[in-house]
Short mmCIF file of C-alpha atoms and ligand atoms in Angstrom, two decimals:
data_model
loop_
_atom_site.label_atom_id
_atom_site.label_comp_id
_atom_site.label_asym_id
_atom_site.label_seq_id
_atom_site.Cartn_x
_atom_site.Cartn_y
_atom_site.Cartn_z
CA UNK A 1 -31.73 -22.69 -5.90
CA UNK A 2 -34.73 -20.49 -5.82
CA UNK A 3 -37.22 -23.34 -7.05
CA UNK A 4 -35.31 -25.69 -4.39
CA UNK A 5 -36.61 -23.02 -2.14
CA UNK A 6 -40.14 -22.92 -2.89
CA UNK A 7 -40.34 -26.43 -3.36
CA UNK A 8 -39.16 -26.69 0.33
CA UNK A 9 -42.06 -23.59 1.50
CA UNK A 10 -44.88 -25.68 -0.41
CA UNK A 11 -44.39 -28.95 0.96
CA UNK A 12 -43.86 -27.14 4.24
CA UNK A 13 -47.14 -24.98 3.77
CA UNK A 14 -45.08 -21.74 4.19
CA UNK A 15 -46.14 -18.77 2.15
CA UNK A 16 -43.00 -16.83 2.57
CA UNK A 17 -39.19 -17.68 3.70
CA UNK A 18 -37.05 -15.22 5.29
CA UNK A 19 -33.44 -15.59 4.78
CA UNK A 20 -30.59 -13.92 6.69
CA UNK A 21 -27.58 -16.19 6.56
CA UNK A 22 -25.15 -13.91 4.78
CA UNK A 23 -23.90 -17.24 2.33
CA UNK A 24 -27.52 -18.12 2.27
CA UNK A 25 -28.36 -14.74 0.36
CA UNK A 26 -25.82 -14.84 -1.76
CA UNK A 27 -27.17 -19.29 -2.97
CA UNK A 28 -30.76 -18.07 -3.31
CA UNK A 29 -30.69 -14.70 -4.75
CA UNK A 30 -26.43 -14.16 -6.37
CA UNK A 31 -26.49 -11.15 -4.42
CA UNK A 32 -22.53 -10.94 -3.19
CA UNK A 33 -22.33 -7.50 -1.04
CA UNK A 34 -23.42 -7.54 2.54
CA UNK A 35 -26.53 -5.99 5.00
CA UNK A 36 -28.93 -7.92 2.80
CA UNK A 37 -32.35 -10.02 3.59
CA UNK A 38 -34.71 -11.90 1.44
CA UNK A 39 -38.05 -11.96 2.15
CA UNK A 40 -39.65 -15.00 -0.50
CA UNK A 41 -42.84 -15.81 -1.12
CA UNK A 42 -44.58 -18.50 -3.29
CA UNK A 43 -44.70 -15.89 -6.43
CA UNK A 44 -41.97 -12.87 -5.73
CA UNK A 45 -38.94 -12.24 -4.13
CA UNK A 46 -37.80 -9.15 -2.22
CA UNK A 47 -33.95 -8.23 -1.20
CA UNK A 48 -33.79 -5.68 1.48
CA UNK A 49 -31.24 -3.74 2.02
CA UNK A 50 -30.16 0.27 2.32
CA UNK A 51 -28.80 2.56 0.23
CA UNK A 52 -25.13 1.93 0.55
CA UNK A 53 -26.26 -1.32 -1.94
CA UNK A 54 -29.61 -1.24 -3.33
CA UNK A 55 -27.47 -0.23 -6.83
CA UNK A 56 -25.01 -3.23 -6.36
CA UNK A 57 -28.38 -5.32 -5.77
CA UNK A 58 -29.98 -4.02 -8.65
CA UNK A 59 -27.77 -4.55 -10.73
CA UNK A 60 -26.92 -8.47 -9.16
CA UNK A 61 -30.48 -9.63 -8.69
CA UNK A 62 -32.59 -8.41 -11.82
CA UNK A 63 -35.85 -10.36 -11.33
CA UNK A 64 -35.83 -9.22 -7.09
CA UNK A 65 -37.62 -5.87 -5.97
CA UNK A 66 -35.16 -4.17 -4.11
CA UNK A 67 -36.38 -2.40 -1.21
CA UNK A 68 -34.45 0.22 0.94
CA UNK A 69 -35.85 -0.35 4.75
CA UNK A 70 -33.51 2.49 6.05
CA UNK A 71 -36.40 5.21 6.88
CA UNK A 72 -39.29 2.81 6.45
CA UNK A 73 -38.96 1.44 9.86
CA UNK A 74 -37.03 1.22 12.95
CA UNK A 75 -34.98 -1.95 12.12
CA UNK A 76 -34.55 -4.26 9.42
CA UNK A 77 -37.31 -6.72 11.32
CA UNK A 78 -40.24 -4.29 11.77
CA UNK A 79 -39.69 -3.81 7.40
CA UNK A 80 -39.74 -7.17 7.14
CA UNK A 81 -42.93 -6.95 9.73
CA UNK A 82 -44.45 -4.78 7.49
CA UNK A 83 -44.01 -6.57 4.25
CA UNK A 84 -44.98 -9.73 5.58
CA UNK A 85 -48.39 -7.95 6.51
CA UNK A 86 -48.34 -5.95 2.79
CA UNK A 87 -47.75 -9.17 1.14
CA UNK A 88 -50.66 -11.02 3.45
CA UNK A 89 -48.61 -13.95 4.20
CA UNK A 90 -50.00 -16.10 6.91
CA UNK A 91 -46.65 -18.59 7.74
CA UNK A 92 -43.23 -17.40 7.28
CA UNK A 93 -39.95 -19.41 7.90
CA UNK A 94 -37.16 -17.77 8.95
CA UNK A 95 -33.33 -18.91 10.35
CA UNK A 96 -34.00 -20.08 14.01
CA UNK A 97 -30.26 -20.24 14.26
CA UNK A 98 -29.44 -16.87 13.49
CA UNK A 99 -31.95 -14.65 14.79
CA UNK A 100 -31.81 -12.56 17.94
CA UNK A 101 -34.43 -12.45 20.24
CA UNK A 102 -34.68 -8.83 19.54
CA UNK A 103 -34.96 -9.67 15.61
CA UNK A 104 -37.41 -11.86 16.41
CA UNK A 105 -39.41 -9.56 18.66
CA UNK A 106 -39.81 -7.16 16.05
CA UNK A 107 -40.72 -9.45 13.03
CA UNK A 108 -43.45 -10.85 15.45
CA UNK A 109 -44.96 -7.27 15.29
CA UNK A 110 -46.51 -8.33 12.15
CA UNK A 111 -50.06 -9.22 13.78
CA UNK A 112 -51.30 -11.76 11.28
CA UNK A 113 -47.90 -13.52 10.24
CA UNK A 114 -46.68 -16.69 12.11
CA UNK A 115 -42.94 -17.12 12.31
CA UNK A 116 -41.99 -20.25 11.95
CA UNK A 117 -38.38 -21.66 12.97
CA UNK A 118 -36.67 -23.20 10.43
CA UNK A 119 -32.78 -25.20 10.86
CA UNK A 120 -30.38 -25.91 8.29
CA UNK A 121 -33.02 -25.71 5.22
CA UNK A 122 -30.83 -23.45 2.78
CA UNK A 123 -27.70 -25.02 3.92
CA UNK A 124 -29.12 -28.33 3.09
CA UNK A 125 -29.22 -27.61 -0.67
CA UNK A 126 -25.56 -25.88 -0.40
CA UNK A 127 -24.00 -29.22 0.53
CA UNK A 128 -24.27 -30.69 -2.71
CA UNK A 129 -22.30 -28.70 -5.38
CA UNK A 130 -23.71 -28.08 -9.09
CA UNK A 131 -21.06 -28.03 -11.79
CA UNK A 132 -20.35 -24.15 -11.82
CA UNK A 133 -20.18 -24.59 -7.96
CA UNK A 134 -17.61 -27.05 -8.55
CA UNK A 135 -15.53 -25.36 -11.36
CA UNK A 136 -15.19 -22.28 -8.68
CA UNK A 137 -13.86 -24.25 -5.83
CA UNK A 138 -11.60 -26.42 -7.69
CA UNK A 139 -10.20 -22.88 -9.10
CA UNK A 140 -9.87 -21.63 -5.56
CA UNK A 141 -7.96 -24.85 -4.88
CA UNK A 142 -5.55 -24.09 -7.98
CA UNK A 143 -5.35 -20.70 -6.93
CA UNK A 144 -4.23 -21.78 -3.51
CA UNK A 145 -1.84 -24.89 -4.38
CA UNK A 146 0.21 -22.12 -6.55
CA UNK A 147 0.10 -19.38 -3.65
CA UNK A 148 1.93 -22.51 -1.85
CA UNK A 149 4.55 -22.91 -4.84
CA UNK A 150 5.88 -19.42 -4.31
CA UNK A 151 5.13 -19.12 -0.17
CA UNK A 152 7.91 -22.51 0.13
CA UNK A 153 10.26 -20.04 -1.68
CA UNK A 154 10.04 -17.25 1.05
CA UNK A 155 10.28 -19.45 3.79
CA UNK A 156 13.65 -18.99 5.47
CA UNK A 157 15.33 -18.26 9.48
CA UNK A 158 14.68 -14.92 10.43
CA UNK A 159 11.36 -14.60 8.44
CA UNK A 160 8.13 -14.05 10.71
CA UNK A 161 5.42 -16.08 10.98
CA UNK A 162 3.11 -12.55 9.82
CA UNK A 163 5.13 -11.71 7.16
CA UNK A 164 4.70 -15.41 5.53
CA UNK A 165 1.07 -14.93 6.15
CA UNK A 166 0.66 -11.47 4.59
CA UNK A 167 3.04 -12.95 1.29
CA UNK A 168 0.21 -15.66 1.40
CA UNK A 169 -2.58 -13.53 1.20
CA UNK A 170 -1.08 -11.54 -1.72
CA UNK A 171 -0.02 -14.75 -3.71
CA UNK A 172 -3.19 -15.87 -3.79
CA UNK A 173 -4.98 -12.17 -5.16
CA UNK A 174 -2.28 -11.83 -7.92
CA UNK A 175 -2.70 -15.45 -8.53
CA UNK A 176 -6.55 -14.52 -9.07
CA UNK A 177 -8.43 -14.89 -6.13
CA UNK A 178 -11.33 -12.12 -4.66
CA UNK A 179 -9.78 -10.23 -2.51
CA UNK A 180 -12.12 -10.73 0.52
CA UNK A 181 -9.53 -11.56 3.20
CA UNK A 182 -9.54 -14.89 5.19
CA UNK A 183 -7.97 -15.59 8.41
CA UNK A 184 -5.09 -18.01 7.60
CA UNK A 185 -2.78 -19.77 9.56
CA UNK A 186 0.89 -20.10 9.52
CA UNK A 187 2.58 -20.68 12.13
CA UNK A 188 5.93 -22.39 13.01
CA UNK A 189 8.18 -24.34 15.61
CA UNK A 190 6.25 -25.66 18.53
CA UNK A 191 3.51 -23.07 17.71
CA UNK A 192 2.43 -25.64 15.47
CA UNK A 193 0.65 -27.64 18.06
CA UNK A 194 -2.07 -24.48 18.36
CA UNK A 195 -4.87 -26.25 15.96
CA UNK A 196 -5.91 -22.53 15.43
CA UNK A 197 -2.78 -20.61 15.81
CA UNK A 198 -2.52 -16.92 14.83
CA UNK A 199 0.57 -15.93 12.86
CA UNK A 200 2.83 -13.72 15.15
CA UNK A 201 5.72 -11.91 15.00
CA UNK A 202 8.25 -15.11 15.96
CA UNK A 203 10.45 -15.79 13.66
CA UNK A 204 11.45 -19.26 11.80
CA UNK A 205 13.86 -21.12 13.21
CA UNK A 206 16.27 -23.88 12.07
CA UNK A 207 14.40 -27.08 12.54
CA UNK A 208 10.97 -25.61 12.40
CA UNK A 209 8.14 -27.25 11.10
CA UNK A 210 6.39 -24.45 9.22
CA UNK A 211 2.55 -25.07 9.15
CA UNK A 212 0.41 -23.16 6.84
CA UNK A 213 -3.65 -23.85 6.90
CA UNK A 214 -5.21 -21.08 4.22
CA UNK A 215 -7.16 -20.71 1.81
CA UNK A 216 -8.86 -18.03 -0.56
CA UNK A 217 -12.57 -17.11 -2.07
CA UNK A 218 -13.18 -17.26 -6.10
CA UNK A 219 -16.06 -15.98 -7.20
CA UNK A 220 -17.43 -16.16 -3.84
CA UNK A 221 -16.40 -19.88 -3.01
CA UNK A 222 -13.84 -20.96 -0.58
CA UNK A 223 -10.45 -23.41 -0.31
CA UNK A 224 -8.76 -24.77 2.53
CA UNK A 225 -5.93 -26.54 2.37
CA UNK A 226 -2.53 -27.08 4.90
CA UNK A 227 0.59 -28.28 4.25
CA UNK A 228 3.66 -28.44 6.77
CA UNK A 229 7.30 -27.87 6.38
CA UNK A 230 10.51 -28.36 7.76
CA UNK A 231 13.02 -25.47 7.78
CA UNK A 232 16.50 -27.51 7.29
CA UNK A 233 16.57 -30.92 7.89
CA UNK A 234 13.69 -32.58 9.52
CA UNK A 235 14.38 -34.50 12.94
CA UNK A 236 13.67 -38.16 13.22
CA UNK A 237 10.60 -37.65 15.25
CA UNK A 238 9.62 -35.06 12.57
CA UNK A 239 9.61 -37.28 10.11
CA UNK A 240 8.42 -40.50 12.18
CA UNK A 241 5.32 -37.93 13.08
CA UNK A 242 4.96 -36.14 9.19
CA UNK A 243 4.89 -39.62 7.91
CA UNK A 244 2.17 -41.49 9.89
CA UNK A 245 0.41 -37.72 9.21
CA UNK A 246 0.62 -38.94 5.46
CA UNK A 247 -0.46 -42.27 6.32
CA UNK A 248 -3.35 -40.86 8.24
CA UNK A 249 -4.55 -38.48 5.35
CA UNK A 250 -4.21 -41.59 2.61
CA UNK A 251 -6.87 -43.64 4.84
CA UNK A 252 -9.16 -40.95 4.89
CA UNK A 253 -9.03 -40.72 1.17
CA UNK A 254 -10.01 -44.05 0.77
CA UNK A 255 -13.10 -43.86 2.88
CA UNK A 256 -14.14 -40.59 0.78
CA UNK A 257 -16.62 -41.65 -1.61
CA UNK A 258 -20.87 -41.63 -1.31
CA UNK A 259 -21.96 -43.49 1.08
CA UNK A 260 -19.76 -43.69 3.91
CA UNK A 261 -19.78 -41.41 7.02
CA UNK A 262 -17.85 -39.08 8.52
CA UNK A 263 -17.31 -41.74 11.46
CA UNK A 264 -15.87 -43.95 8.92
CA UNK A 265 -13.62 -41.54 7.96
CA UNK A 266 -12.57 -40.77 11.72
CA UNK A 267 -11.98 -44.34 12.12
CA UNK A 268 -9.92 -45.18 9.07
CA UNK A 269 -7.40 -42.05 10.24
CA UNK A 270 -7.33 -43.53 13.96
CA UNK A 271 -6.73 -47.08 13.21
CA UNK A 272 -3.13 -45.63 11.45
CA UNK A 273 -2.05 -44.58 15.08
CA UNK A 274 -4.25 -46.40 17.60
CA UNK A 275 -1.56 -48.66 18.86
CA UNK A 276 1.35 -45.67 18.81
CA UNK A 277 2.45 -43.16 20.66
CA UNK A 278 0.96 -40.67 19.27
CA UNK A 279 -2.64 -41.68 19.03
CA UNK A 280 -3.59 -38.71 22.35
CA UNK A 281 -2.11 -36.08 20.27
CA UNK A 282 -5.42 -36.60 17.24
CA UNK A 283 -8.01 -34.21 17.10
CA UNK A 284 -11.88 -35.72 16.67
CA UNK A 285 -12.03 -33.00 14.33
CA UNK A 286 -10.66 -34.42 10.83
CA UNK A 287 -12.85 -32.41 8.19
CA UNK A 288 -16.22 -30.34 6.63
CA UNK A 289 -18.21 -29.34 4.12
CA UNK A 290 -16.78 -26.36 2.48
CA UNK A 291 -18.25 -23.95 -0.31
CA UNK A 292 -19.37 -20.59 0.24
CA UNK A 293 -18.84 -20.99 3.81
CA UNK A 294 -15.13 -22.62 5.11
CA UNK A 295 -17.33 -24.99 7.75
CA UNK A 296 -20.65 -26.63 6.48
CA UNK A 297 -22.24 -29.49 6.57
CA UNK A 298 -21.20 -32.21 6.58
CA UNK A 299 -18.67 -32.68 9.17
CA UNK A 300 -15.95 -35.46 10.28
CA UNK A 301 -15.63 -36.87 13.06
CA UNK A 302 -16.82 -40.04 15.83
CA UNK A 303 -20.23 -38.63 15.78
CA UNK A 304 -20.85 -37.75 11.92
CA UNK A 305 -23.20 -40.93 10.75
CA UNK A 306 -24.65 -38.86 7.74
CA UNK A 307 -23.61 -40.57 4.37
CA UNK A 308 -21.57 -38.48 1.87
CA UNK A 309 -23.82 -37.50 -1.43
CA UNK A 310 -22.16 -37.33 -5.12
CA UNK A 311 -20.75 -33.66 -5.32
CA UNK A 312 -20.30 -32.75 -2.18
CA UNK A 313 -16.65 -31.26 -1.71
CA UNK A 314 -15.11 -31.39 1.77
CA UNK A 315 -11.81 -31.23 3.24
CA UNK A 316 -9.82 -33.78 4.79
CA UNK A 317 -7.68 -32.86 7.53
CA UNK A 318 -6.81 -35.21 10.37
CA UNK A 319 -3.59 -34.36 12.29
CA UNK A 320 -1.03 -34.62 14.83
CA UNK A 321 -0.46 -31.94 17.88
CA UNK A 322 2.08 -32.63 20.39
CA UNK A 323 1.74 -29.21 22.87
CA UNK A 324 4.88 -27.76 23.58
CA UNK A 325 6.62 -29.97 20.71
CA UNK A 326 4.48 -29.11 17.78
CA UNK A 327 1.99 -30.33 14.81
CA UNK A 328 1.67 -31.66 11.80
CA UNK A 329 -1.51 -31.49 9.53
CA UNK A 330 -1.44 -31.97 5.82
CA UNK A 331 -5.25 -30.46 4.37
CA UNK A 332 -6.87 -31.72 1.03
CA UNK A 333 -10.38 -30.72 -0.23
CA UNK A 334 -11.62 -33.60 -1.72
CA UNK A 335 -14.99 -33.83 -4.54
CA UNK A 336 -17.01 -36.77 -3.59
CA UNK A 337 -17.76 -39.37 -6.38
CA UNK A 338 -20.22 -42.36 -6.59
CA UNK A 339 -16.85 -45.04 -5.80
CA UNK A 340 -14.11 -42.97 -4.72
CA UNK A 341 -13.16 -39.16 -4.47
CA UNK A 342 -11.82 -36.06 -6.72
CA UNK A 343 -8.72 -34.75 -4.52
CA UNK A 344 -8.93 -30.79 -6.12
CA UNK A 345 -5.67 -29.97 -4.36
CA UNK A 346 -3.12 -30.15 -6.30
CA UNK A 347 -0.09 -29.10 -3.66
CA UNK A 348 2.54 -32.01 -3.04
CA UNK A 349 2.01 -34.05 0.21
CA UNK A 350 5.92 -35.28 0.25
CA UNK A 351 7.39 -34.23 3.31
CA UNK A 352 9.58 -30.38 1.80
CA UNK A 353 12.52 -29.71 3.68
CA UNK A 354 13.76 -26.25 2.82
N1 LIG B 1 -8.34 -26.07 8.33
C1 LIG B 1 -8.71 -25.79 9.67
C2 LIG B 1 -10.13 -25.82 9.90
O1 LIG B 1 -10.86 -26.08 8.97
O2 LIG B 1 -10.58 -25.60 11.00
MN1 MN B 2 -10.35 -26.95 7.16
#
């Protein structure tokens, strides 16, 4: 991760990197508490960070000097200014996309370092997972499918949609996850439509569908998975709409493997309900990357050309949202293989009615 680093810097002619993306810290250096920056160069690496966790980042990142910028300087970007200048390093790439103009105003007060913009470098070698990247998520899936084996059991009329959500969250710690929260969804009747919906205090009704998108961290990497339910016995249009849902997600499947595109993907899922009714109700949206962050690269969708690599894991998750009626998306998170595709969720896809 490191040497991927300094490979990058060398062909690059850098002579130092300077990484802020939180998830990007936490690839290069295994540092997993916050308010840390790395300044690299070609022969030492720096964390910097202030006293509320230079012991946690001792302790994490052995072979870093830890530095404390809190009463060294103004801001976190004059220190950086001034090690750049300490360290005599001449071009420096840093996180274009991340950086205020301020931050960048005060790492230019270095007077003999150029900054030079960098996009996408770091999270470029996080797309592809290595085997212990790979063990984590597919626990985090475990963890999750579980959480969803006891979550179907509290699901009943009266319940609210935040109660269900705050059950969630706990399944998933005592089934072993961090305990870093994450934002899920679970939602119900025609609230289901909402592609983002927040849980709220309605409560499920007879005939809901009950949609649940969530996920949880292990050891710092991520799941996301969604299934839907119906509370009693599911309509015909329920069904009509769960099952071309199912239909959808089994096309996409078969497009996963190395190789094919994101587009493909997209147009395997519309081609199940081009010619239907339901074909305006799709979102262009149908999956990502996911690892230590919930949306990298690479993406789904019409516009994704970018051909899947062996080990990267991303979800699938086309669906169905009729405003004012309702949704329906079923979520895997799938491992990419040279023909074909690991699915690491192991949650049923048959339509539950409870
Ligand atoms: N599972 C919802 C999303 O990834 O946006
Ligand atoms: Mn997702």
């Amino acid at each position: 991760m490191l040497e991927q680093l300094r490979t990058y810097m060398e062909k690059q002619n850098l002579d130092g990197f300077f990484v802020q993306n939180h998830e990007n810290v936490r690839y290069i250096s295994g540092y997993t508490s916050d308010d840390a920056y790395l300044l690299i160069t070609r022969g030492r690496q720096f964390l910097i960070t202030d006293p509320r966790y230079t012991e946690h980042a001792q302790a994490e990142c052995p072979d870093y000097t830890i530095l404390n910028w809190r009463g060294a300087a103004p801001n976190v970007g004059e220190y950086a200014a001034q090690l750049a200048e300490q360290e005599g390093l001449k071009a420096v790439g840093f996180e274009k996309d991340l950086l205020t103009v301020k931050f960048h105003e005060a790492l230019c007060t270095a007077p003999h370092t150029e900054w030079i913009g960098t996009e996408g470098v770091i999270e470029e070698f996080r797309s592809v997972k290595t085997p212990e990247e790979i063990e984590k998520l597919k626990v985090a899936c475990d963890i999750a499918s579980r959480a969803f084996e006891r979550i179907i059991r509290d699901i009943r009329v009266g319940v609210t949609e935040k109660e269900l959500a705050s059950r969630l969250s706990h399944y998933m710690v005592m089934e072993g996850s961090d305990t870093k929260p994450y934002g899920n969804i679970l939602i119900s009747g025609a609230r289901t439509s909402l592609l983002h919906g927040i849980p709220s205090s309605k409560a499920v009704e007879y005939g809901d569908f009950v949609l649940m998108d969530y996920g949880c961290q292990y050891k710092g990497y991520l799941s996301d998975m969604t299934r839907t339910v119906v509370v009693g016995k599911a309509s015909a249009k329920q069904r009509e709409v769960y099952e071309l849902e199912q239909k959808m997600v089994a096309a996409c499947e078969e497009q996963m493997k190395a190789g094919n595109s994101g587009r493909m993907v997209y147009e395997a899922s519309t081609a199940v309900i081009q010619d239907t009714e339901y074909f305006p109700y799709h979102y262009t949206g149908i999956g990502h990357g996911i690892g230590l962050f919930v949306h990298e690269i690479p993406f789904m969708g019409p516009k994704h050309e970018t051909p899947f690599k062996v080990n990267q894991v991303i979800t699938v998750e086309p669906g169905i949202y009729i405003p004012g009626w309702g949704g329906v998306r079923i979520e895997d998170q799938v491992l990419i293989q040279e023909n074909g595709c690991v699915n690491l969720v192991s949650a049923t896809k048959e339509l539950i009615e409870l």
